PDB file of N, CA and C in Angstrom:
ATOM      1  N   MET C   1      -6.729 -35.396  42.166  1.00  0.00           N
ATOM      2  CA  MET C   1      -5.412 -34.555  43.275  1.00  0.00           C
ATOM      3  C   MET C   1      -4.840 -34.079  42.229  1.00  0.00           C
ATOM      4  N   GLN C   2      -3.764 -34.586  41.134  1.00  0.00           N
ATOM      5  CA  GLN C   2      -3.359 -34.142  39.924  1.00  0.00           C
ATOM      6  C   GLN C   2      -3.408 -33.206  39.602  1.00  0.00           C
ATOM      7  N   LEU C   3      -5.102 -33.442  39.333  1.00  0.00           N
ATOM      8  CA  LEU C   3      -5.875 -32.549  37.775  1.00  0.00           C
ATOM      9  C   LEU C   3      -5.875 -31.313  38.387  1.00  0.00           C
ATOM     10  N   GLU C   4      -6.625 -31.263  40.208  1.00  0.00           N
ATOM     11  CA  GLU C   4      -6.594 -30.371  40.541  1.00  0.00           C
ATOM     12  C   GLU C   4      -5.489 -29.292  40.387  1.00  0.00           C
ATOM     13  N   THR C   5      -4.176 -30.036  40.644  1.00  0.00           N
ATOM     14  CA  THR C   5      -2.880 -29.524  41.008  1.00  0.00           C
ATOM     15  C   THR C   5      -2.593 -28.348  39.523  1.00  0.00           C
ATOM     16  N   LEU C   6      -2.832 -29.396  38.188  1.00  0.00           N
ATOM     17  CA  LEU C   6      -2.802 -28.927  37.006  1.00  0.00           C
ATOM     18  C   LEU C   6      -3.283 -27.500  36.652  1.00  0.00           C
ATOM     19  N   GLY C   7      -4.695 -27.687  37.235  1.00  0.00           N
ATOM     20  CA  GLY C   7      -5.780 -26.475  36.790  1.00  0.00           C
ATOM     21  C   GLY C   7      -4.941 -25.604  38.076  1.00  0.00           C
ATOM     22  N   VAL C   8      -4.666 -25.624  38.391  1.00  0.00           N
ATOM     23  CA  VAL C   8      -4.131 -24.399  39.375  1.00  0.00           C
ATOM     24  C   VAL C   8      -2.646 -23.703  38.981  1.00  0.00           C
ATOM     25  N   SER C   9      -1.949 -24.408  38.605  1.00  0.00           N
ATOM     26  CA  SER C   9      -0.863 -23.995  37.871  1.00  0.00           C
ATOM     27  C   SER C   9      -1.167 -23.481  36.883  1.00  0.00           C
ATOM     28  N   MET C  10      -1.969 -23.924  35.833  1.00  0.00           N
ATOM     29  CA  MET C  10      -2.739 -23.508  34.494  1.00  0.00           C
ATOM     30  C   MET C  10      -3.123 -22.181  34.573  1.00  0.00           C
ATOM     31  N   ALA C  11      -3.789 -21.896  35.240  1.00  0.00           N
ATOM     32  CA  ALA C  11      -4.800 -20.314  36.098  1.00  0.00           C
ATOM     33  C   ALA C  11      -3.779 -19.506  36.608  1.00  0.00           C
ATOM     34  N   ARG C  12      -2.583 -19.886  37.125  1.00  0.00           N
ATOM     35  CA  ARG C  12      -1.492 -18.703  37.385  1.00  0.00           C
ATOM     36  C   ARG C  12      -1.012 -18.953  36.514  1.00  0.00           C
ATOM     37  N   SER C  13      -0.503 -19.816  35.292  1.00  0.00           N
ATOM     38  CA  SER C  13       0.132 -19.153  34.350  1.00  0.00           C
ATOM     39  C   SER C  13      -0.342 -17.971  33.556  1.00  0.00           C
ATOM     40  N   MET C  14      -1.625 -18.530  33.788  1.00  0.00           N
ATOM     41  CA  MET C  14      -2.540 -17.639  32.493  1.00  0.00           C
ATOM     42  C   MET C  14      -2.387 -16.230  32.672  1.00  0.00           C
ATOM     43  N   LYS C  15      -2.320 -15.739  34.005  1.00  0.00           N
ATOM     44  CA  LYS C  15      -2.645 -14.606  34.514  1.00  0.00           C
ATOM     45  C   LYS C  15      -1.194 -13.803  34.229  1.00  0.00           C
ATOM     46  N   SER C  16      -0.187 -14.146  33.831  1.00  0.00           N
ATOM     47  CA  SER C  16       1.114 -13.780  32.972  1.00  0.00           C
ATOM     48  C   SER C  16       0.978 -13.760  31.531  1.00  0.00           C
ATOM     49  N   HIS C  17      -0.265 -14.178  31.378  1.00  0.00           N
ATOM     50  CA  HIS C  17      -0.440 -14.276  29.956  1.00  0.00           C
ATOM     51  C   HIS C  17      -1.070 -12.470  29.498  1.00  0.00           C
ATOM     52  N   LYS C  18      -1.199 -12.229  28.336  1.00  0.00           N
ATOM     53  CA  LYS C  18      -1.589 -11.317  27.754  1.00  0.00           C
ATOM     54  C   LYS C  18      -2.245 -11.640  26.263  1.00  0.00           C
ATOM     55  N   ARG C  19      -3.365 -10.552  25.642  1.00  0.00           N
ATOM     56  CA  ARG C  19      -3.528 -11.481  24.227  1.00  0.00           C
ATOM     57  C   ARG C  19      -3.013  -9.906  23.418  1.00  0.00           C
ATOM     58  N   TYR C  20      -2.395 -10.632  22.423  1.00  0.00           N
ATOM     59  CA  TYR C  20      -2.248  -9.994  21.127  1.00  0.00           C
ATOM     60  C   TYR C  20      -2.330 -10.621  20.372  1.00  0.00           C
ATOM     61  N   THR C  21      -2.712  -9.392  18.961  1.00  0.00           N
ATOM     62  CA  THR C  21      -3.099  -9.145  17.915  1.00  0.00           C
ATOM     63  C   THR C  21      -1.754  -9.387  16.887  1.00  0.00           C
ATOM     64  N   VAL C  22      -1.807 -10.682  16.058  1.00  0.00           N
ATOM     65  CA  VAL C  22      -1.074 -10.809  15.137  1.00  0.00           C
ATOM     66  C   VAL C  22      -1.858 -10.301  13.651  1.00  0.00           C
ATOM     67  N   ARG C  23      -1.247  -9.845  13.114  1.00  0.00           N
ATOM     68  CA  ARG C  23      -1.764  -9.045  11.739  1.00  0.00           C
ATOM     69  C   ARG C  23      -0.692  -9.529  10.599  1.00  0.00           C
ATOM     70  N   HIS C  24      -1.424 -10.501   9.318  1.00  0.00           N
ATOM     71  CA  HIS C  24      -0.546 -10.554   8.297  1.00  0.00           C
ATOM     72  C   HIS C  24      -0.593 -10.492   7.290  1.00  0.00           C
ATOM     73  N   ARG C  25      -0.409 -10.140   6.214  1.00  0.00           N
ATOM     74  CA  ARG C  25      -0.414 -10.044   4.729  1.00  0.00           C
ATOM     75  C   ARG C  25      -0.811 -11.096   3.976  1.00  0.00           C
ATOM     76  N   GLU C  26      -1.584 -11.466   3.006  1.00  0.00           N
ATOM     77  CA  GLU C  26      -1.687 -12.348   2.251  1.00  0.00           C
ATOM     78  C   GLU C  26      -0.858 -12.070   1.009  1.00  0.00           C
ATOM     79  N   THR C  27      -0.724 -13.204   0.077  1.00  0.00           N
ATOM     80  CA  THR C  27      -0.276 -12.521  -1.504  1.00  0.00           C
ATOM     81  C   THR C  27      -1.394 -11.945  -2.080  1.00  0.00           C
ATOM     82  N   SER C  28      -2.461 -11.931  -1.687  1.00  0.00           N
ATOM     83  CA  SER C  28      -3.487 -10.884  -2.465  1.00  0.00           C
ATOM     84  C   SER C  28      -3.507 -10.341  -1.694  1.00  0.00           C
ATOM     85  N   SER C  29      -2.944  -9.598  -0.878  1.00  0.00           N
ATOM     86  CA  SER C  29      -2.689  -8.191  -0.121  1.00  0.00           C
ATOM     87  C   SER C  29      -3.848  -7.896   0.717  1.00  0.00           C
ATOM     88  N   ARG C  30      -4.270  -9.322   1.105  1.00  0.00           N
ATOM     89  CA  ARG C  30      -5.990  -9.002   2.311  1.00  0.00           C
ATOM     90  C   ARG C  30      -4.630  -9.370   3.471  1.00  0.00           C
ATOM     91  N   ARG C  31      -5.687  -8.613   4.620  1.00  0.00           N
ATOM     92  CA  ARG C  31      -4.977  -8.183   5.869  1.00  0.00           C
ATOM     93  C   ARG C  31      -5.777  -9.614   6.530  1.00  0.00           C
ATOM     94  N   ILE C  32      -4.795 -10.034   7.488  1.00  0.00           N
ATOM     95  CA  ILE C  32      -6.009 -10.983   8.050  1.00  0.00           C
ATOM     96  C   ILE C  32      -5.274 -10.695   9.803  1.00  0.00           C
ATOM     97  N   GLU C  33      -6.185 -10.811  10.622  1.00  0.00           N
ATOM     98  CA  GLU C  33      -6.001 -10.832  12.071  1.00  0.00           C
ATOM     99  C   GLU C  33      -6.206 -11.779  12.959  1.00  0.00           C
ATOM    100  N   SER C  34      -5.392 -12.368  14.234  1.00  0.00           N
ATOM    101  CA  SER C  34      -5.811 -13.254  14.821  1.00  0.00           C
ATOM    102  C   SER C  34      -5.090 -13.151  15.945  1.00  0.00           C
ATOM    103  N   CYS C  35      -6.114 -13.427  17.051  1.00  0.00           N
ATOM    104  CA  CYS C  35      -5.632 -13.281  18.377  1.00  0.00           C
ATOM    105  C   CYS C  35      -5.326 -14.339  19.161  1.00  0.00           C
ATOM    106  N   TYR C  36      -4.039 -14.373  20.072  1.00  0.00           N
ATOM    107  CA  TYR C  36      -3.501 -15.167  21.091  1.00  0.00           C
ATOM    108  C   TYR C  36      -3.167 -14.701  21.719  1.00  0.00           C
ATOM    109  N   TYR C  37      -3.398 -15.670  23.220  1.00  0.00           N
ATOM    110  CA  TYR C  37      -2.703 -15.497  24.900  1.00  0.00           C
ATOM    111  C   TYR C  37      -1.850 -15.947  24.723  1.00  0.00           C
ATOM    112  N   ALA C  38      -0.710 -15.147  25.260  1.00  0.00           N
ATOM    113  CA  ALA C  38       1.077 -15.482  25.057  1.00  0.00           C
ATOM    114  C   ALA C  38       1.822 -14.451  26.276  1.00  0.00           C
ATOM    115  N   GLY C  39       2.721 -15.151  26.630  1.00  0.00           N
ATOM    116  CA  GLY C  39       3.842 -14.226  27.588  1.00  0.00           C
ATOM    117  C   GLY C  39       4.427 -12.973  26.908  1.00  0.00           C
ATOM    118  N   ASP C  40       4.561 -13.249  25.746  1.00  0.00           N
ATOM    119  CA  ASP C  40       5.163 -11.969  24.997  1.00  0.00           C
ATOM    120  C   ASP C  40       4.990 -12.060  23.657  1.00  0.00           C
ATOM    121  N   ALA C  41       5.188 -10.643  22.800  1.00  0.00           N
ATOM    122  CA  ALA C  41       5.245 -10.713  21.348  1.00  0.00           C
ATOM    123  C   ALA C  41       5.703 -11.847  20.750  1.00  0.00           C
ATOM    124  N   PHE C  42       6.996 -12.303  21.107  1.00  0.00           N
ATOM    125  CA  PHE C  42       8.078 -13.576  20.059  1.00  0.00           C
ATOM    126  C   PHE C  42       7.001 -14.960  20.421  1.00  0.00           C
ATOM    127  N   GLU C  43       6.201 -15.065  21.539  1.00  0.00           N
ATOM    128  CA  GLU C  43       5.741 -15.919  21.702  1.00  0.00           C
ATOM    129  C   GLU C  43       4.573 -15.861  20.519  1.00  0.00           C
ATOM    130  N   ALA C  44       3.769 -15.186  21.028  1.00  0.00           N
ATOM    131  CA  ALA C  44       2.512 -14.749  20.085  1.00  0.00           C
ATOM    132  C   ALA C  44       3.023 -15.205  18.655  1.00  0.00           C
ATOM    133  N   ARG C  45       3.951 -14.953  17.982  1.00  0.00           N
ATOM    134  CA  ARG C  45       4.457 -14.709  16.865  1.00  0.00           C
ATOM    135  C   ARG C  45       4.335 -16.155  16.149  1.00  0.00           C
ATOM    136  N   VAL C  46       5.214 -17.078  17.571  1.00  0.00           N
ATOM    137  CA  VAL C  46       5.704 -18.708  17.358  1.00  0.00           C
ATOM    138  C   VAL C  46       4.308 -19.207  16.862  1.00  0.00           C
ATOM    139  N   LEU C  47       3.149 -18.975  17.710  1.00  0.00           N
ATOM    140  CA  LEU C  47       2.043 -19.783  18.042  1.00  0.00           C
ATOM    141  C   LEU C  47       0.804 -18.874  16.729  1.00  0.00           C
ATOM    142  N   ALA C  48       1.231 -18.159  16.280  1.00  0.00           N
ATOM    143  CA  ALA C  48       0.522 -17.816  14.680  1.00  0.00           C
ATOM    144  C   ALA C  48       1.257 -18.385  13.786  1.00  0.00           C
ATOM    145  N   MET C  49       2.765 -18.801  13.463  1.00  0.00           N
ATOM    146  CA  MET C  49       3.264 -19.332  13.077  1.00  0.00           C
ATOM    147  C   MET C  49       2.677 -21.057  13.023  1.00  0.00           C
ATOM    148  N   GLU C  50       2.352 -21.552  14.462  1.00  0.00           N
ATOM    149  CA  GLU C  50       2.162 -22.664  14.526  1.00  0.00           C
ATOM    150  C   GLU C  50       0.580 -23.288  14.187  1.00  0.00           C
ATOM    151  N   VAL C  51      -0.496 -22.171  14.037  1.00  0.00           N
ATOM    152  CA  VAL C  51      -1.525 -22.478  13.988  1.00  0.00           C
ATOM    153  C   VAL C  51      -1.949 -22.058  12.289  1.00  0.00           C
ATOM    154  N   VAL C  52      -1.022 -21.044  11.636  1.00  0.00           N
ATOM    155  CA  VAL C  52      -1.639 -20.556  10.416  1.00  0.00           C
ATOM    156  C   VAL C  52      -0.550 -21.007   9.457  1.00  0.00           C
ATOM    157  N   PRO C  53      -1.027 -21.718   8.507  1.00  0.00           N
ATOM    158  CA  PRO C  53      -0.107 -22.708   7.455  1.00  0.00           C
ATOM    159  C   PRO C  53       0.919 -21.237   6.557  1.00  0.00           C
ATOM    160  N   PHE C  54      -0.068 -20.352   6.211  1.00  0.00           N
ATOM    161  CA  PHE C  54       0.382 -19.127   5.698  1.00  0.00           C
ATOM    162  C   PHE C  54       1.745 -18.466   6.120  1.00  0.00           C
ATOM    163  N   ILE C  55       1.277 -18.311   7.258  1.00  0.00           N
ATOM    164  CA  ILE C  55       2.585 -17.401   8.243  1.00  0.00           C
ATOM    165  C   ILE C  55       3.540 -18.370   8.308  1.00  0.00           C
ATOM    166  N   LYS C  56       3.301 -19.970   8.723  1.00  0.00           N
ATOM    167  CA  LYS C  56       4.912 -20.763   8.606  1.00  0.00           C
ATOM    168  C   LYS C  56       5.685 -20.441   7.647  1.00  0.00           C
ATOM    169  N   ALA C  57       4.887 -20.941   6.739  1.00  0.00           N
ATOM    170  CA  ALA C  57       5.711 -20.575   5.509  1.00  0.00           C
ATOM    171  C   ALA C  57       6.353 -19.316   4.625  1.00  0.00           C
ATOM    172  N   HIS C  58       5.632 -18.378   5.288  1.00  0.00           N
ATOM    173  CA  HIS C  58       6.248 -16.765   4.978  1.00  0.00           C
ATOM    174  C   HIS C  58       6.016 -16.102   6.370  1.00  0.00           C
ATOM    175  N   PRO C  59       7.037 -16.477   7.239  1.00  0.00           N
ATOM    176  CA  PRO C  59       7.176 -15.725   8.214  1.00  0.00           C
ATOM    177  C   PRO C  59       7.237 -14.255   8.328  1.00  0.00           C
ATOM    178  N   ASN C  60       7.780 -14.029   7.212  1.00  0.00           N
ATOM    179  CA  ASN C  60       7.871 -12.295   7.016  1.00  0.00           C
ATOM    180  C   ASN C  60       6.741 -11.831   6.730  1.00  0.00           C
ATOM    181  N   SER C  61       5.574 -11.991   6.194  1.00  0.00           N
ATOM    182  CA  SER C  61       4.336 -11.826   6.326  1.00  0.00           C
ATOM    183  C   SER C  61       3.407 -10.987   7.407  1.00  0.00           C
ATOM    184  N   ILE C  62       3.832 -11.280   8.769  1.00  0.00           N
ATOM    185  CA  ILE C  62       3.625 -10.621   9.614  1.00  0.00           C
ATOM    186  C   ILE C  62       4.080  -9.148   9.527  1.00  0.00           C
ATOM    187  N   GLU C  63       2.872  -8.170   9.890  1.00  0.00           N
ATOM    188  CA  GLU C  63       3.109  -6.676  10.091  1.00  0.00           C
ATOM    189  C   GLU C  63       3.106  -6.192  11.220  1.00  0.00           C
ATOM    190  N   GLU C  64       2.372  -6.848  11.758  1.00  0.00           N
ATOM    191  CA  GLU C  64       2.225  -6.128  13.252  1.00  0.00           C
ATOM    192  C   GLU C  64       1.644  -7.122  14.309  1.00  0.00           C
ATOM    193  N   ILE C  65       2.317  -7.162  15.408  1.00  0.00           N
ATOM    194  CA  ILE C  65       1.982  -7.988  16.544  1.00  0.00           C
ATOM    195  C   ILE C  65       2.142  -6.956  17.686  1.00  0.00           C
ATOM    196  N   ARG C  66       0.308  -6.741  18.513  1.00  0.00           N
ATOM    197  CA  ARG C  66       0.185  -5.437  19.031  1.00  0.00           C
ATOM    198  C   ARG C  66      -0.706  -6.602  20.170  1.00  0.00           C
ATOM    199  N   CYS C  67      -0.159  -5.980  21.606  1.00  0.00           N
ATOM    200  CA  CYS C  67      -0.424  -5.901  22.710  1.00  0.00           C
ATOM    201  C   CYS C  67      -1.975  -5.203  22.763  1.00  0.00           C
ATOM    202  N   GLU C  68      -2.709  -6.342  22.928  1.00  0.00           N
ATOM    203  CA  GLU C  68      -4.515  -5.959  23.688  1.00  0.00           C
ATOM    204  C   GLU C  68      -4.783  -5.352  25.057  1.00  0.00           C
ATOM    205  N   GLU C  69      -3.494  -5.884  25.957  1.00  0.00           N
ATOM    206  CA  GLU C  69      -3.999  -5.305  27.257  1.00  0.00           C
ATOM    207  C   GLU C  69      -4.386  -4.049  27.806  1.00  0.00           C
ATOM    208  N   PRO C  70      -5.212  -3.743  28.158  1.00  0.00           N
ATOM    209  CA  PRO C  70      -5.351  -1.697  29.085  1.00  0.00           C
ATOM    210  C   PRO C  70      -4.026  -1.924  29.815  1.00  0.00           C
ATOM    211  N   LYS C  71      -3.614  -0.464  29.605  1.00  0.00           N
ATOM    212  CA  LYS C  71      -2.217  -0.405  30.506  1.00  0.00           C
ATOM    213  C   LYS C  71      -2.822  -0.001  31.735  1.00  0.00           C
ATOM    214  N   GLN C  72      -2.165  -0.434  32.700  1.00  0.00           N
ATOM    215  CA  GLN C  72      -2.792  -0.330  33.900  1.00  0.00           C
ATOM    216  C   GLN C  72      -2.285   1.302  34.231  1.00  0.00           C
ATOM    217  N   VAL C  73      -2.987   1.769  34.933  1.00  0.00           N
ATOM    218  CA  VAL C  73      -2.380   2.964  35.962  1.00  0.00           C
ATOM    219  C   VAL C  73      -2.321   3.599  37.207  1.00  0.00           C
TER     220      VAL C  73
END
């Protein structure tokens, strides 16, 4: 029962998340893009810093954080 409740709450919370692309530049000038599901751009930045050691060491290497969700008409 507890696990089912957790699954439902996770599904609800994921609906509020959007897909973000975080682009950063390495010291070799190579651009790298990574995708994350996050509530906002700041959360996507934090996730990128947790996952990518280079971004954690050089947070200013992030060039762009782009929301990939289609706009609602």
